[in-house]
Short mmCIF file of C-alpha atoms in Angstrom, two decimals:
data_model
loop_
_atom_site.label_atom_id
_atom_site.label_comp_id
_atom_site.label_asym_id
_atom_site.label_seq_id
_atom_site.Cartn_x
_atom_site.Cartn_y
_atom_site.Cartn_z
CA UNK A 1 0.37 2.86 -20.87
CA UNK A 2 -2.41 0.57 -22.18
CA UNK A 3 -5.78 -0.58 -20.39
CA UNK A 4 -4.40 -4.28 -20.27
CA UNK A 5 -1.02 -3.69 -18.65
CA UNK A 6 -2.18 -1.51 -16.20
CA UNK A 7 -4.81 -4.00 -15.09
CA UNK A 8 -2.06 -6.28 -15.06
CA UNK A 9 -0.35 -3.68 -12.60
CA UNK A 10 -3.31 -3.28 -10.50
CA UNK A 11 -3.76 -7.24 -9.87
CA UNK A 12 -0.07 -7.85 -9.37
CA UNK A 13 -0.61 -5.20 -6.35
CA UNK A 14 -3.79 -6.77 -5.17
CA UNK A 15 -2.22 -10.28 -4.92
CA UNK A 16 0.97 -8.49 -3.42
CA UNK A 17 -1.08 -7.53 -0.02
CA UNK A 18 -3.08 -10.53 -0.21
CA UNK A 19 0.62 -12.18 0.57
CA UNK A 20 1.16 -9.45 3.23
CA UNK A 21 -2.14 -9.88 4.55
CA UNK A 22 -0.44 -13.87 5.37
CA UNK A 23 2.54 -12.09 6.44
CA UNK A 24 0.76 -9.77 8.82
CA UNK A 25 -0.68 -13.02 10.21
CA UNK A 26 2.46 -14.89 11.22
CA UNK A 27 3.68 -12.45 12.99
CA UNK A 28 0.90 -11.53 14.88
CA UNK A 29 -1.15 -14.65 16.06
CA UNK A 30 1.67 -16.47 17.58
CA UNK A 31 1.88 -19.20 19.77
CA UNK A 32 0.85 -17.46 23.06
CA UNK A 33 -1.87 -15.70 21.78
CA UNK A 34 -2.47 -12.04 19.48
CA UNK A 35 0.38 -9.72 19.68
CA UNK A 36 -0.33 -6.22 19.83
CA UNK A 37 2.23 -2.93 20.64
CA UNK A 38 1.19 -3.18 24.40
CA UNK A 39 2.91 -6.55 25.23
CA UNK A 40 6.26 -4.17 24.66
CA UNK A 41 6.08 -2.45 27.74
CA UNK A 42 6.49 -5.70 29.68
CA UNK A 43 8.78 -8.83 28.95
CA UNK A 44 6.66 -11.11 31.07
CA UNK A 45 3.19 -10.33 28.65
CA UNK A 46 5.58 -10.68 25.75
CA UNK A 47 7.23 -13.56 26.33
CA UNK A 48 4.00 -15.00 26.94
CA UNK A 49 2.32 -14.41 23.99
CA UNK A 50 5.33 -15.23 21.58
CA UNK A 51 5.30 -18.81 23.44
CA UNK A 52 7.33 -21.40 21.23
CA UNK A 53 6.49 -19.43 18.27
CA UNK A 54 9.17 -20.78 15.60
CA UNK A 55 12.04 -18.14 14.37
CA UNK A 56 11.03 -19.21 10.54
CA UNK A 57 7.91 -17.11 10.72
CA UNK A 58 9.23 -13.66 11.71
CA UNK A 59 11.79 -14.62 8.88
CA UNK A 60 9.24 -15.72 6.46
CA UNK A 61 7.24 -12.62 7.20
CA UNK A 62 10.61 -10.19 6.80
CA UNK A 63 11.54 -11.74 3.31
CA UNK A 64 8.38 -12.51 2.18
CA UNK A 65 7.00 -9.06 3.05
CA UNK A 66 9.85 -7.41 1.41
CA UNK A 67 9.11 -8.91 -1.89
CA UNK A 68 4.73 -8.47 -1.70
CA UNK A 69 5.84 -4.48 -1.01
CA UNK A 70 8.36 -4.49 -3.65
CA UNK A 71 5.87 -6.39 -6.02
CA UNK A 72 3.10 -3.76 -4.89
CA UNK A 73 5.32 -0.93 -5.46
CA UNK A 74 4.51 -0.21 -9.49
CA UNK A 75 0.54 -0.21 -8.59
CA UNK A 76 0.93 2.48 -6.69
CA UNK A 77 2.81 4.48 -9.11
CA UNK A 78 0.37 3.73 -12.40
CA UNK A 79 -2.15 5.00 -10.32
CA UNK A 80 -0.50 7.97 -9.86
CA UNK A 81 0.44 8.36 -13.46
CA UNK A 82 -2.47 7.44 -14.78
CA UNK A 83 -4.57 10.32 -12.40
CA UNK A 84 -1.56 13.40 -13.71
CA UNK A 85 -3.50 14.07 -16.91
CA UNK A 86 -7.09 14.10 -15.00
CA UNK A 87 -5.58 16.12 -11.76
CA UNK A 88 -2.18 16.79 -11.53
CA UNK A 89 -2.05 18.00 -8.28
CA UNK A 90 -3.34 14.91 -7.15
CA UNK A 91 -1.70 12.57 -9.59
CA UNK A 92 1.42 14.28 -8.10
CA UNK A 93 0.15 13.74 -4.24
CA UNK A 94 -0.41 10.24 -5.01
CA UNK A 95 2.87 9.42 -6.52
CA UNK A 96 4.53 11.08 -3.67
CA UNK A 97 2.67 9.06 -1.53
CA UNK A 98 2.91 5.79 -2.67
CA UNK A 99 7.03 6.59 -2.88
CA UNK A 100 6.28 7.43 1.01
CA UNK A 101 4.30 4.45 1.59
CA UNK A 102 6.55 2.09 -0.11
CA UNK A 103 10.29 2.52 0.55
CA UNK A 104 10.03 3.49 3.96
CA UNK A 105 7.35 0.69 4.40
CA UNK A 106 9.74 -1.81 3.45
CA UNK A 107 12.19 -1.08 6.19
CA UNK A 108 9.21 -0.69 8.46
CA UNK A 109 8.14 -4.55 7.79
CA UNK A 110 11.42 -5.62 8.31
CA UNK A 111 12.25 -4.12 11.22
CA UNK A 112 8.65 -5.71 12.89
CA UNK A 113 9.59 -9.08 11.90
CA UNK A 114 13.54 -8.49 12.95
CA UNK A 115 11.99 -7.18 16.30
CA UNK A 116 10.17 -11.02 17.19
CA UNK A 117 13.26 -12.74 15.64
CA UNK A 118 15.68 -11.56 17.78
CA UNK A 119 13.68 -11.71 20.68
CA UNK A 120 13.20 -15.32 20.12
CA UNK A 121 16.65 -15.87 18.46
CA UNK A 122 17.92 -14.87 22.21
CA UNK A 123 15.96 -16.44 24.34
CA UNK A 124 13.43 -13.75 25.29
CA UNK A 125 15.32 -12.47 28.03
CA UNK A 126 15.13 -9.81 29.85
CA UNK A 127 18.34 -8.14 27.81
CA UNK A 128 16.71 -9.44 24.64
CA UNK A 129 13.58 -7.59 25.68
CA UNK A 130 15.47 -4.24 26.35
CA UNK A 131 17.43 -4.63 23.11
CA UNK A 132 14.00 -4.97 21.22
CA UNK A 133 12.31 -2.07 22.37
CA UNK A 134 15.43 -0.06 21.82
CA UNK A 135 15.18 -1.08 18.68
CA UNK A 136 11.77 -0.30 17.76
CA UNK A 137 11.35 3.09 19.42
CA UNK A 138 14.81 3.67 17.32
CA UNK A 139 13.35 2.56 13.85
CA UNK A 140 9.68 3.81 14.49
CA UNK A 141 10.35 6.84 12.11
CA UNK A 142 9.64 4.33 9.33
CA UNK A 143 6.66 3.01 10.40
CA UNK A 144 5.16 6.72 11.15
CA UNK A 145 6.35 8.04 7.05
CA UNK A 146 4.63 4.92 5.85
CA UNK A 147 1.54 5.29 7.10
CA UNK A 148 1.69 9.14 6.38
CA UNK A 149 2.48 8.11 2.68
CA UNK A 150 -0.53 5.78 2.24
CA UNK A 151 -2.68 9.17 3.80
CA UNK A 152 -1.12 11.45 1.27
CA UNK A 153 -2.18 8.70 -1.50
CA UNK A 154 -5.33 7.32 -0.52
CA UNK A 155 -6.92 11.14 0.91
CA UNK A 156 -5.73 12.11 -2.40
CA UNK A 157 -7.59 9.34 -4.93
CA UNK A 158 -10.37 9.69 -2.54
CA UNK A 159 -11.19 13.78 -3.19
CA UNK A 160 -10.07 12.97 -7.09
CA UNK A 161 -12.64 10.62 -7.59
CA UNK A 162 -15.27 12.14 -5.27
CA UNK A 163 -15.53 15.39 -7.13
CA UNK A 164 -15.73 13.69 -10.52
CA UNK A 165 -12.63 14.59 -11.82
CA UNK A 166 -11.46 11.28 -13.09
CA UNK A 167 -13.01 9.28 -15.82
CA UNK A 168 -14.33 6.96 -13.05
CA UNK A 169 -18.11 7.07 -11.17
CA UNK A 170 -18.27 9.11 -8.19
CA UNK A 171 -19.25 6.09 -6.27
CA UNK A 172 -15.98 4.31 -7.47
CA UNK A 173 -14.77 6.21 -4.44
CA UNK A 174 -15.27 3.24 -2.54
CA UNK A 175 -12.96 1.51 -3.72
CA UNK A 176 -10.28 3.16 -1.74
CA UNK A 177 -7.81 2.17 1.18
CA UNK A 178 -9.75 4.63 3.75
CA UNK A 179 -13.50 4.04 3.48
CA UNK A 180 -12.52 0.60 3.37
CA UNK A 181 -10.18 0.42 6.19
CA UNK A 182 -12.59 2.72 8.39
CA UNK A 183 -15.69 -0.15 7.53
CA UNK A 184 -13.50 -2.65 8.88
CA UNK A 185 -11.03 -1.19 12.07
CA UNK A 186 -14.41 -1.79 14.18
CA UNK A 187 -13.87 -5.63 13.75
CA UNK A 188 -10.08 -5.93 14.76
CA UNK A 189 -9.25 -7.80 12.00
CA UNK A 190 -5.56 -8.83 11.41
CA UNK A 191 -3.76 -6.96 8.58
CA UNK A 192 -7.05 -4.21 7.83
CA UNK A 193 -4.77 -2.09 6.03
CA UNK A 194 -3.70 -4.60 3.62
CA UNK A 195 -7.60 -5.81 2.95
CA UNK A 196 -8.19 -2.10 1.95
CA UNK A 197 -5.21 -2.05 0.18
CA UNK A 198 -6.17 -5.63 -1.54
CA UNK A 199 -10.00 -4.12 -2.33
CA UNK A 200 -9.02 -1.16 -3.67
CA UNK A 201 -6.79 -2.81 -6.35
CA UNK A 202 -9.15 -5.55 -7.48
CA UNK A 203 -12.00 -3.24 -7.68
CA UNK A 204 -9.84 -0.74 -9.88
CA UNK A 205 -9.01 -3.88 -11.95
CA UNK A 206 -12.47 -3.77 -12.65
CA UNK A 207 -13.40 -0.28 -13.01
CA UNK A 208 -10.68 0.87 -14.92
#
């Protein structure tokens, strides 16, 4: 693969989480206030905090975020291709990984923005409310291989490019979903993971 169409690779991924970084947003500063996982355990805290939150934005999110994680998809797998020749056990960690983070992660978005537009779509009742929770306990297997996935691949790079096996600096390490997610989690910024995510592709555009 040449230098200039991976780079092209690498920014199409950065600017795909940048978009579900906006997605992330939607659907979690609604009209009532921040939702977090906790407001599930009680219809009265969740109906609260949704508010009169519009249905279009759990729909924009769902569609939107489908196509950013589809779009993000191929950086994810040059990375892992290009890393084989340098360390294949970790070129083959990564790509398993990323295939881990991706597919599964696709259904996962979904199903978060499915979970507010149905809730909203009837009336956030207390059936409604029941129905949802159902549903997400039901469909959290996604959400727990996803996040496993982008472990796998970003533990992986991380070690790779820590030991000096790749043709990167050690200190290019950095530039790396974990240390960069674990600077910011103290702050409780909306969508972390994709800022990492974002980060580590742009500085890669540069680096590589």
């Amino acid at each position: 693969m040449s230098v200039t169409l991976l780079k092209c690779v690498l920014l199409l991924a950065c600017a795909a989480h940048l978009t579900l970084l906006h997605c992330d947003r939607i659907i979690t500063l609604l009209d009532g206030g921040r939702f977090d996982f906790r407001a599930l355990s009680d219809n009265e805290k969740l109906s609260a905090v949704m508010g009169d939150t519009p249905l279009e934005r759990p729909m924009r999110s769902m569609v939107l975020g489908a196509f950013a994680m589809t779009a993000a998809f191929p950086g994810y797998l040059v990375l892992g291709v290009w890393m084989l020749p340098q360390s294949p056990v970790c070129g083959a960690l990564m790509l398993a990984g990323g295939i881990l983070f991706l597919l599964p992660g696709v259904a996962h978005h979904v199903f978060c923005g499915a979970v507010e537009w149905f809730y909203l779509r009837m009336n956030k009742t207390e059936e409604a409310w029941a129905a949802i929770v159902e549903f997400f306990k039901k469909t959290s297997a996604t959400m727990y291989v996803c996040y496993f996935g982008l472990l796998i691949f970003a533990v992986s790079f991380f070690i790779a490019v820590v030991t000096g096996t790749t043709a990167l600096p050690r200190w290019a390490c950095v530039f790396n979903t974990l240390p960069v997610f674990l600077l910011l989690s103290p702050f409780r910024i909306v969508g972390t993971g994709n800022i990492a995510n974002a980060v580590m592709f742009a500085g890669l555009f540069f680096l590589i």
